[in-house]
Amino acid sequence: MEKVFDTKLEVLLLGMICKKPFPGCQVGAKNLQWNCHHHQQRGYLLKASCSIASTSTEDTDAIIPIKPLKSRINGNIFAYPWASTRKAIVLDASEDKYGGMVINTDELPRNSFAFASILHVSLSQWKLEGKKGVWLKLPLERSELVPIAVKEGFKYHHAEESYVMLTYWIPEGPCMLPANASHQVGVGGFIINEKDEVLVVQEKYCSSTSEGVWKLPTGFIHESEDIFTGAVREVKEETGIDTEFVEVVAFRHAHQVAFEKSDLLFICLLRPLSNQIEVDGLEIQAAKWIPVAEFIEQPCIQDDNMFKKIIDICMARLRKRFCGLLPHHCISKFDGKTSCLYYNVTDQPQDFNCQGV
């Protein structure tokens, strides 16, 4: 038997929980096998999990007899720990408010074989306890555990640059866990200066149909970023122009845009605070101020009903034909957090800068 951990040896003993090395039990294979054989004669069976910490001095019982819980793995029937006085060895996890379990990533076994055994035991116990969904977040450095979890029945939920999230639904029937995010959110900035010139850009990487087209600065908002903040940031990053958020004048909702996700694009009216353009060479080919009429007359605008309508709405807003949506910070008792609620205020003074239709 080889040592499978740098700092501790994890062994699974069926019908017992081992808290620390019992007399004569060492990391060496012969002593460990002898002790396990000794207890097998007393009705205990060898399988998978007790932690034997090489540096532990905790004074606990070496062996705790427990009632076996039978299950089947790879065609073989095994008994799993189930104690009347102490819980079975399961993965460290916390219960969420919906009766599910969130596995503690920092306390996962270092060894893949130990993880596979303890994961199976954990799911068995949580099922008996009536738990529902199980969330398992595996960082990039623990990716070797992904196929083990999938084989156990976990499904992919979502992935980010540094981790993958997997889920397991315990009850019979359809899974009631919330699905992955279905939308991506983008912003577009409509900026016009005192010369009636619109700030436009040409993207460096685009489809052949968009080559040479002058368009509004657009981009995706970041995680935990507000729409109005994202619009100002995107314009600054692409053109170097400082702006001030005025209103959301329109938004577009489309489906099957990227990776089968839906897309929300918020068109924001921004007020320019500077005029000197500094192009972002990573994403933008060129940027400039262009007369409104020249911008609107582009074939890509005139031949596209949606883009033409967006420009018509922006121009109508400049003529004060209606008011856009302003962000208002609100706190909900539902979660106690501050959110932005965008709406049109109707009870404005006579000299307000726009008039509702």
CSV table of C-alpha atoms in Angstrom, one decimal:
chain,number,residue,atom,x,y,z
A,1,MET,CA,0.0,0.0,0.0
A,2,GLU,CA,1.4,3.4,-1.0
A,3,LYS,CA,1.1,6.6,0.8
A,4,VAL,CA,-1.6,8.6,-1.0
A,5,PHE,CA,-1.5,11.9,0.9
A,6,ASP,CA,1.4,14.3,1.6
A,7,THR,CA,0.1,15.2,5.1
A,8,LYS,CA,-2.5,12.5,5.9
A,9,LEU,CA,-3.6,9.0,4.9
A,10,GLU,CA,-7.3,8.6,4.1
A,11,VAL,CA,-8.7,5.1,4.4
A,12,LEU,CA,-12.3,4.1,4.3
A,13,LEU,CA,-13.3,1.5,6.9
A,14,LEU,CA,-16.7,-0.1,6.4
A,15,GLY,CA,-18.6,-0.3,9.7
A,16,MET,CA,-16.3,2.0,11.6
A,17,ILE,CA,-15.1,5.6,11.7
A,18,CYS,CA,-11.4,6.0,12.4
A,19,LYS,CA,-10.5,9.3,14.1
A,20,LYS,CA,-6.8,8.6,14.7
A,21,PRO,CA,-4.3,5.8,14.4
A,22,PHE,CA,-5.3,2.9,16.7
A,23,PRO,CA,-2.7,0.8,18.4
A,24,GLY,CA,-0.3,-0.7,15.9
A,25,CYS,CA,-1.8,1.2,13.0
A,26,GLN,CA,0.8,3.1,11.0
A,27,VAL,CA,1.2,4.4,7.4
A,28,GLY,CA,3.0,1.1,6.6
A,29,ALA,CA,0.8,-1.3,4.7
A,30,LYS,CA,1.4,-4.4,6.8
A,31,ASN,CA,0.3,-2.9,10.1
A,32,LEU,CA,-2.7,-1.2,8.6
A,33,GLN,CA,-3.8,-4.4,6.8
A,34,TRP,CA,-3.2,-6.5,10.0
A,35,ASN,CA,-5.5,-4.1,12.1
A,36,CYS,CA,-8.1,-4.0,9.4
A,37,HIS,CA,-8.1,-7.9,9.2
A,38,HIS,CA,-8.3,-8.0,13.0
A,39,HIS,CA,-11.4,-5.9,13.0
A,40,GLN,CA,-12.9,-7.7,10.1
A,41,GLN,CA,-12.9,-10.8,12.3
A,42,ARG,CA,-15.0,-8.8,14.7
A,43,GLY,CA,-17.5,-8.0,12.0
A,44,TYR,CA,-15.9,-4.9,10.4
A,45,LEU,CA,-15.2,-4.7,6.7
A,46,LEU,CA,-12.4,-2.7,4.9
A,47,LYS,CA,-13.4,-0.2,2.2
A,48,ALA,CA,-12.9,3.5,2.3
A,49,SER,CA,-12.7,6.5,4.8
A,50,CYS,CA,-11.0,7.5,7.9
A,51,SER,CA,-8.5,10.3,8.2
A,52,ILE,CA,-5.2,9.5,9.8
A,53,ALA,CA,-3.3,12.7,10.3
A,54,SER,CA,0.4,12.2,10.8
A,55,THR,CA,0.6,15.3,13.0
A,56,SER,CA,-2.7,15.0,14.8
A,57,THR,CA,-2.7,14.7,18.6
A,58,GLU,CA,-6.4,14.8,19.0
A,59,ASP,CA,-7.5,12.4,21.8
A,60,THR,CA,-10.5,10.7,20.2
A,61,ASP,CA,-11.8,7.2,19.9
A,62,ALA,CA,-9.8,5.2,17.4
A,63,ILE,CA,-12.8,3.1,16.2
A,64,ILE,CA,-16.5,3.8,16.5
A,65,PRO,CA,-18.7,0.9,15.5
A,66,ILE,CA,-21.6,2.0,13.4
A,67,LYS,CA,-24.6,0.6,11.6
A,68,PRO,CA,-23.8,-0.2,8.0
A,69,LEU,CA,-25.8,1.4,5.1
A,70,LYS,CA,-25.6,-0.9,2.1
A,71,SER,CA,-25.1,0.4,-1.4
A,72,ARG,CA,-23.8,-0.7,-4.8
A,73,ILE,CA,-20.7,0.6,-6.6
A,74,ASN,CA,-19.4,-0.8,-9.8
A,75,GLY,CA,-21.5,-3.9,-9.4
A,76,ASN,CA,-20.3,-4.7,-5.8
A,77,ILE,CA,-22.3,-4.3,-2.7
A,78,PHE,CA,-20.6,-2.3,0.1
A,79,ALA,CA,-21.7,-1.0,3.5
A,80,TYR,CA,-21.4,2.7,4.2
A,81,PRO,CA,-21.0,4.4,7.6
A,82,TRP,CA,-24.2,5.3,9.3
A,83,ALA,CA,-24.1,5.9,13.0
A,84,SER,CA,-26.8,6.3,15.5
A,85,THR,CA,-24.6,8.5,17.8
A,86,ARG,CA,-22.3,10.1,15.3
A,87,LYS,CA,-22.7,11.1,11.7
A,88,ALA,CA,-21.1,9.2,8.8
A,89,ILE,CA,-18.0,10.7,7.2
A,90,VAL,CA,-19.3,13.0,4.6
A,91,LEU,CA,-17.9,15.9,2.6
A,92,ASP,CA,-17.8,19.2,4.5
A,93,ALA,CA,-20.8,21.2,3.4
A,94,SER,CA,-23.3,23.8,4.5
A,95,GLU,CA,-27.0,23.8,4.0
A,96,ASP,CA,-28.6,26.6,2.0
A,97,LYS,CA,-32.0,28.1,2.7
A,98,TYR,CA,-33.7,25.9,0.2
A,99,GLY,CA,-32.7,22.6,1.8
A,100,GLY,CA,-29.7,22.0,-0.5
A,101,MET,CA,-26.1,21.4,0.3
A,102,VAL,CA,-23.1,23.5,-0.8
A,103,ILE,CA,-19.9,21.5,-0.6
A,104,ASN,CA,-16.9,23.3,0.9
A,105,THR,CA,-14.3,23.4,-1.9
A,106,ASP,CA,-11.5,24.1,0.5
A,107,GLU,CA,-12.0,20.9,2.5
A,108,LEU,CA,-12.2,18.4,-0.4
A,109,PRO,CA,-10.0,15.3,-0.1
A,110,ARG,CA,-6.7,15.7,-1.8
A,111,ASN,CA,-6.9,12.2,-3.3
A,112,SER,CA,-9.2,11.3,-6.2
A,113,PHE,CA,-10.0,7.9,-4.8
A,114,ALA,CA,-10.9,9.2,-1.4
A,115,PHE,CA,-13.1,11.9,-3.0
A,116,ALA,CA,-15.0,9.3,-5.1
A,117,SER,CA,-15.7,7.2,-2.1
A,118,ILE,CA,-16.7,10.0,0.3
A,119,LEU,CA,-18.8,11.7,-2.4
A,120,HIS,CA,-20.9,8.6,-2.8
A,121,VAL,CA,-21.3,8.2,0.9
A,122,SER,CA,-22.3,11.9,1.2
A,123,LEU,CA,-25.0,11.7,-1.4
A,124,SER,CA,-26.4,8.6,0.2
A,125,GLN,CA,-26.6,10.3,3.6
A,126,TRP,CA,-28.0,13.5,2.2
A,127,LYS,CA,-30.7,11.5,0.4
A,128,LEU,CA,-31.7,9.9,3.7
A,129,GLU,CA,-31.8,13.3,5.4
A,130,GLY,CA,-34.1,14.6,2.7
A,131,LYS,CA,-31.8,17.1,1.2
A,132,LYS,CA,-32.4,18.5,-2.3
A,133,GLY,CA,-29.9,20.1,-4.5
A,134,VAL,CA,-26.1,19.7,-4.1
A,135,TRP,CA,-23.7,22.4,-5.4
A,136,LEU,CA,-20.1,21.5,-6.1
A,137,LYS,CA,-17.7,24.2,-7.2
A,138,LEU,CA,-14.4,22.8,-8.5
A,139,PRO,CA,-11.5,25.3,-9.1
A,140,LEU,CA,-9.2,24.8,-12.1
A,141,GLU,CA,-6.5,23.2,-10.0
A,142,ARG,CA,-9.0,20.5,-8.9
A,143,SER,CA,-10.3,19.7,-12.4
A,144,GLU,CA,-9.2,16.0,-12.0
A,145,LEU,CA,-12.3,15.6,-9.8
A,146,VAL,CA,-14.8,16.7,-12.5
A,147,PRO,CA,-15.1,13.3,-14.3
A,148,ILE,CA,-15.6,11.6,-10.9
A,149,ALA,CA,-18.5,13.9,-10.0
A,150,VAL,CA,-20.0,13.5,-13.5
A,151,LYS,CA,-19.8,9.7,-13.2
A,152,GLU,CA,-21.6,10.0,-9.8
A,153,GLY,CA,-24.5,11.9,-11.6
A,154,PHE,CA,-23.5,15.5,-11.3
A,155,LYS,CA,-24.3,17.8,-14.2
A,156,TYR,CA,-22.6,20.9,-15.5
A,157,HIS,CA,-24.3,24.2,-14.4
A,158,HIS,CA,-21.9,26.9,-15.5
A,159,ALA,CA,-18.2,27.6,-15.8
A,160,GLU,CA,-16.0,30.7,-15.3
A,161,GLU,CA,-12.3,31.3,-16.0
A,162,SER,CA,-11.2,29.8,-12.7
A,163,TYR,CA,-13.8,27.2,-11.9
A,164,VAL,CA,-16.7,24.9,-13.0
A,165,MET,CA,-19.9,24.6,-11.1
A,166,LEU,CA,-21.7,21.2,-11.0
A,167,THR,CA,-25.1,20.3,-9.5
A,168,TYR,CA,-26.8,17.1,-8.3
A,169,TRP,CA,-30.6,16.9,-7.7
A,170,ILE,CA,-31.4,14.3,-5.1
A,171,PRO,CA,-35.3,14.0,-5.0
A,172,GLU,CA,-37.2,12.1,-7.6
A,173,GLY,CA,-38.8,14.2,-10.3
A,174,PRO,CA,-37.6,17.2,-12.3
A,175,CYS,CA,-34.7,19.2,-11.1
A,176,MET,CA,-35.8,22.4,-9.4
A,177,LEU,CA,-32.4,24.1,-9.2
A,178,PRO,CA,-32.2,27.5,-10.9
A,179,ALA,CA,-30.7,27.3,-14.4
A,180,ASN,CA,-27.5,29.1,-15.5
A,181,ALA,CA,-27.8,32.8,-16.5
A,182,SER,CA,-29.7,33.0,-19.7
A,183,HIS,CA,-28.8,36.5,-20.8
A,184,GLN,CA,-25.7,38.7,-21.6
A,185,VAL,CA,-26.1,42.4,-21.1
A,186,GLY,CA,-24.6,45.1,-23.3
A,187,VAL,CA,-24.6,48.9,-23.4
A,188,GLY,CA,-24.4,51.4,-26.3
A,189,GLY,CA,-23.6,55.0,-25.9
A,190,PHE,CA,-25.2,57.8,-27.9
A,191,ILE,CA,-23.0,60.9,-27.5
A,192,ILE,CA,-23.5,64.1,-29.4
A,193,ASN,CA,-21.5,67.3,-28.9
A,194,GLU,CA,-22.4,71.0,-29.3
A,195,LYS,CA,-21.6,70.8,-33.0
A,196,ASP,CA,-24.3,68.1,-33.6
A,197,GLU,CA,-21.7,65.5,-34.1
A,198,VAL,CA,-22.1,61.9,-33.0
A,199,LEU,CA,-19.2,59.9,-31.5
A,200,VAL,CA,-18.8,56.8,-33.6
A,201,VAL,CA,-16.3,53.9,-33.9
A,202,GLN,CA,-15.1,51.3,-36.3
A,203,GLU,CA,-14.4,47.9,-34.7
A,204,LYS,CA,-11.1,46.1,-35.4
A,205,TYR,CA,-12.7,42.7,-35.3
A,206,CYS,CA,-16.1,42.3,-36.9
A,207,SER,CA,-18.0,40.4,-39.6
A,208,SER,CA,-17.4,41.1,-43.3
A,209,THR,CA,-20.8,42.9,-43.4
A,210,SER,CA,-19.8,45.3,-40.8
A,211,GLU,CA,-16.4,46.3,-42.2
A,212,GLY,CA,-16.0,50.1,-42.6
A,213,VAL,CA,-19.2,50.8,-40.8
A,214,TRP,CA,-19.3,53.7,-38.3
A,215,LYS,CA,-21.3,52.6,-35.2
A,216,LEU,CA,-22.1,53.7,-31.7
A,217,PRO,CA,-19.6,52.6,-29.0
A,218,THR,CA,-20.9,49.4,-27.4
A,219,GLY,CA,-19.7,46.7,-25.1
A,220,PHE,CA,-20.7,44.3,-22.3
A,221,ILE,CA,-21.1,45.4,-18.7
A,222,HIS,CA,-18.9,43.7,-16.1
A,223,GLU,CA,-20.0,41.5,-13.2
A,224,SER,CA,-21.7,43.7,-10.4
A,225,GLU,CA,-21.5,46.8,-12.7
A,226,ASP,CA,-24.5,49.1,-13.1
A,227,ILE,CA,-25.8,49.8,-16.6
A,228,PHE,CA,-25.0,53.6,-16.4
A,229,THR,CA,-21.5,52.9,-15.0
A,230,GLY,CA,-20.8,50.4,-17.8
A,231,ALA,CA,-21.9,52.7,-20.5
A,232,VAL,CA,-19.6,55.5,-19.3
A,233,ARG,CA,-16.7,53.0,-18.9
A,234,GLU,CA,-17.1,51.5,-22.4
A,235,VAL,CA,-17.0,54.8,-24.1
A,236,LYS,CA,-14.0,55.9,-22.1
A,237,GLU,CA,-12.1,52.6,-22.9
A,238,GLU,CA,-12.9,52.7,-26.7
A,239,THR,CA,-12.5,56.4,-27.4
A,240,GLY,CA,-10.9,58.1,-24.5
A,241,ILE,CA,-13.9,60.4,-24.2
A,242,ASP,CA,-15.2,61.2,-20.7
A,243,THR,CA,-18.9,61.3,-20.5
A,244,GLU,CA,-21.8,61.7,-18.0
A,245,PHE,CA,-24.8,59.4,-18.0
A,246,VAL,CA,-28.1,61.1,-18.8
A,247,GLU,CA,-30.7,58.4,-19.4
A,248,VAL,CA,-31.5,55.0,-20.9
A,249,VAL,CA,-33.5,55.8,-24.0
A,250,ALA,CA,-34.2,52.3,-25.3
A,251,PHE,CA,-33.2,48.7,-25.0
A,252,ARG,CA,-33.2,45.8,-27.4
A,253,HIS,CA,-34.0,42.2,-26.5
A,254,ALA,CA,-32.7,39.4,-28.8
A,255,HIS,CA,-32.3,35.7,-28.6
A,256,GLN,CA,-29.9,33.0,-29.8
A,257,VAL,CA,-27.2,35.7,-30.1
A,258,ALA,CA,-24.0,34.0,-28.7
A,259,PHE,CA,-23.7,30.5,-27.3
A,260,GLU,CA,-27.5,30.2,-27.5
A,261,LYS,CA,-27.9,32.9,-25.0
A,262,SER,CA,-30.3,35.9,-25.1
A,263,ASP,CA,-29.0,39.4,-25.3
A,264,LEU,CA,-30.1,42.7,-23.8
A,265,LEU,CA,-28.6,45.9,-25.2
A,266,PHE,CA,-29.3,49.2,-23.4
A,267,ILE,CA,-28.9,52.4,-25.4
A,268,CYS,CA,-27.8,55.2,-23.1
A,269,LEU,CA,-27.8,58.9,-23.8
A,270,LEU,CA,-24.5,60.3,-22.5
A,271,ARG,CA,-23.2,63.9,-22.3
A,272,PRO,CA,-19.6,64.5,-23.5
A,273,LEU,CA,-17.2,66.0,-21.0
A,274,SER,CA,-14.2,66.0,-23.3
A,275,ASN,CA,-13.5,66.1,-27.0
A,276,GLN,CA,-10.0,64.6,-27.6
A,277,ILE,CA,-10.3,61.1,-29.0
A,278,GLU,CA,-7.8,58.4,-27.9
A,279,VAL,CA,-8.5,55.1,-29.7
A,280,ASP,CA,-8.2,51.8,-27.9
A,281,GLY,CA,-6.0,49.9,-30.3
A,282,LEU,CA,-7.0,46.5,-29.0
A,283,GLU,CA,-10.6,46.6,-30.0
A,284,ILE,CA,-11.2,49.7,-32.1
A,285,GLN,CA,-9.9,50.4,-35.6
A,286,ALA,CA,-10.8,54.1,-35.6
A,287,ALA,CA,-13.1,56.6,-33.8
A,288,LYS,CA,-14.3,60.1,-34.7
A,289,TRP,CA,-17.0,62.8,-34.4
A,290,ILE,CA,-19.3,62.6,-37.4
A,291,PRO,CA,-22.2,64.9,-38.4
A,292,VAL,CA,-25.5,63.5,-37.4
A,293,ALA,CA,-26.9,63.6,-40.9
A,294,GLU,CA,-23.8,61.7,-42.3
A,295,PHE,CA,-24.1,59.1,-39.7
A,296,ILE,CA,-27.8,58.5,-40.3
A,297,GLU,CA,-27.3,58.3,-44.1
A,298,GLN,CA,-25.1,55.3,-43.9
A,299,PRO,CA,-26.6,52.3,-45.8
A,300,CYS,CA,-26.2,50.1,-42.7
A,301,ILE,CA,-28.5,52.5,-40.8
A,302,GLN,CA,-31.0,53.1,-43.5
A,303,ASP,CA,-31.3,49.5,-44.5
A,304,ASP,CA,-31.7,48.1,-41.0
A,305,ASN,CA,-35.1,48.8,-39.4
A,306,MET,CA,-33.9,48.2,-35.8
A,307,PHE,CA,-30.8,50.4,-36.0
A,308,LYS,CA,-32.7,53.1,-37.8
A,309,LYS,CA,-35.4,53.0,-35.1
A,310,ILE,CA,-32.7,53.3,-32.4
A,311,ILE,CA,-31.3,56.5,-34.0
A,312,ASP,CA,-34.8,57.9,-34.5
A,313,ILE,CA,-35.4,57.4,-30.7
A,314,CYS,CA,-32.2,59.0,-29.8
A,315,MET,CA,-32.9,62.0,-32.0
A,316,ALA,CA,-36.5,62.3,-30.6
A,317,ARG,CA,-35.0,62.4,-27.1
A,318,LEU,CA,-32.7,65.2,-28.1
A,319,ARG,CA,-35.7,67.1,-29.4
A,320,LYS,CA,-37.3,66.6,-25.9
A,321,ARG,CA,-40.2,64.6,-27.3
A,322,PHE,CA,-40.1,62.2,-24.3
A,323,CYS,CA,-38.1,61.3,-21.2
A,324,GLY,CA,-35.9,58.3,-20.9
A,325,LEU,CA,-35.3,56.1,-17.9
A,326,LEU,CA,-33.3,57.3,-14.9
A,327,PRO,CA,-31.7,55.0,-12.3
A,328,HIS,CA,-33.0,55.3,-8.7
A,329,HIS,CA,-31.3,53.5,-5.9
A,330,CYS,CA,-33.7,51.4,-3.8
A,331,ILE,CA,-33.3,48.9,-1.0
A,332,SER,CA,-35.6,45.9,-0.9
A,333,LYS,CA,-36.4,44.0,2.2
A,334,PHE,CA,-36.3,40.8,0.1
A,335,ASP,CA,-32.5,40.7,0.2
A,336,GLY,CA,-31.5,43.9,2.0
A,337,LYS,CA,-29.3,45.0,-0.9
A,338,THR,CA,-29.3,48.2,-2.9
A,339,SER,CA,-30.5,48.0,-6.5
A,340,CYS,CA,-31.1,50.4,-9.3
A,341,LEU,CA,-34.6,50.8,-10.5
A,342,TYR,CA,-34.9,52.5,-13.9
A,343,TYR,CA,-38.1,54.5,-14.5
A,344,ASN,CA,-39.5,57.7,-16.0
A,345,VAL,CA,-40.5,60.4,-13.5
A,346,THR,CA,-43.7,62.1,-14.6
A,347,ASP,CA,-44.1,64.8,-11.9
A,348,GLN,CA,-41.3,67.1,-13.1
A,349,PRO,CA,-41.3,70.9,-12.9
A,350,GLN,CA,-42.1,73.0,-16.0
A,351,ASP,CA,-38.5,73.8,-16.8
A,352,PHE,CA,-37.4,70.1,-16.8
A,353,ASN,CA,-35.1,69.2,-19.7
A,354,CYS,CA,-37.6,66.9,-21.4
A,355,GLN,CA,-41.3,66.6,-21.9
A,356,GLY,CA,-43.3,63.3,-21.9
A,357,VAL,CA,-45.4,62.6,-25.0
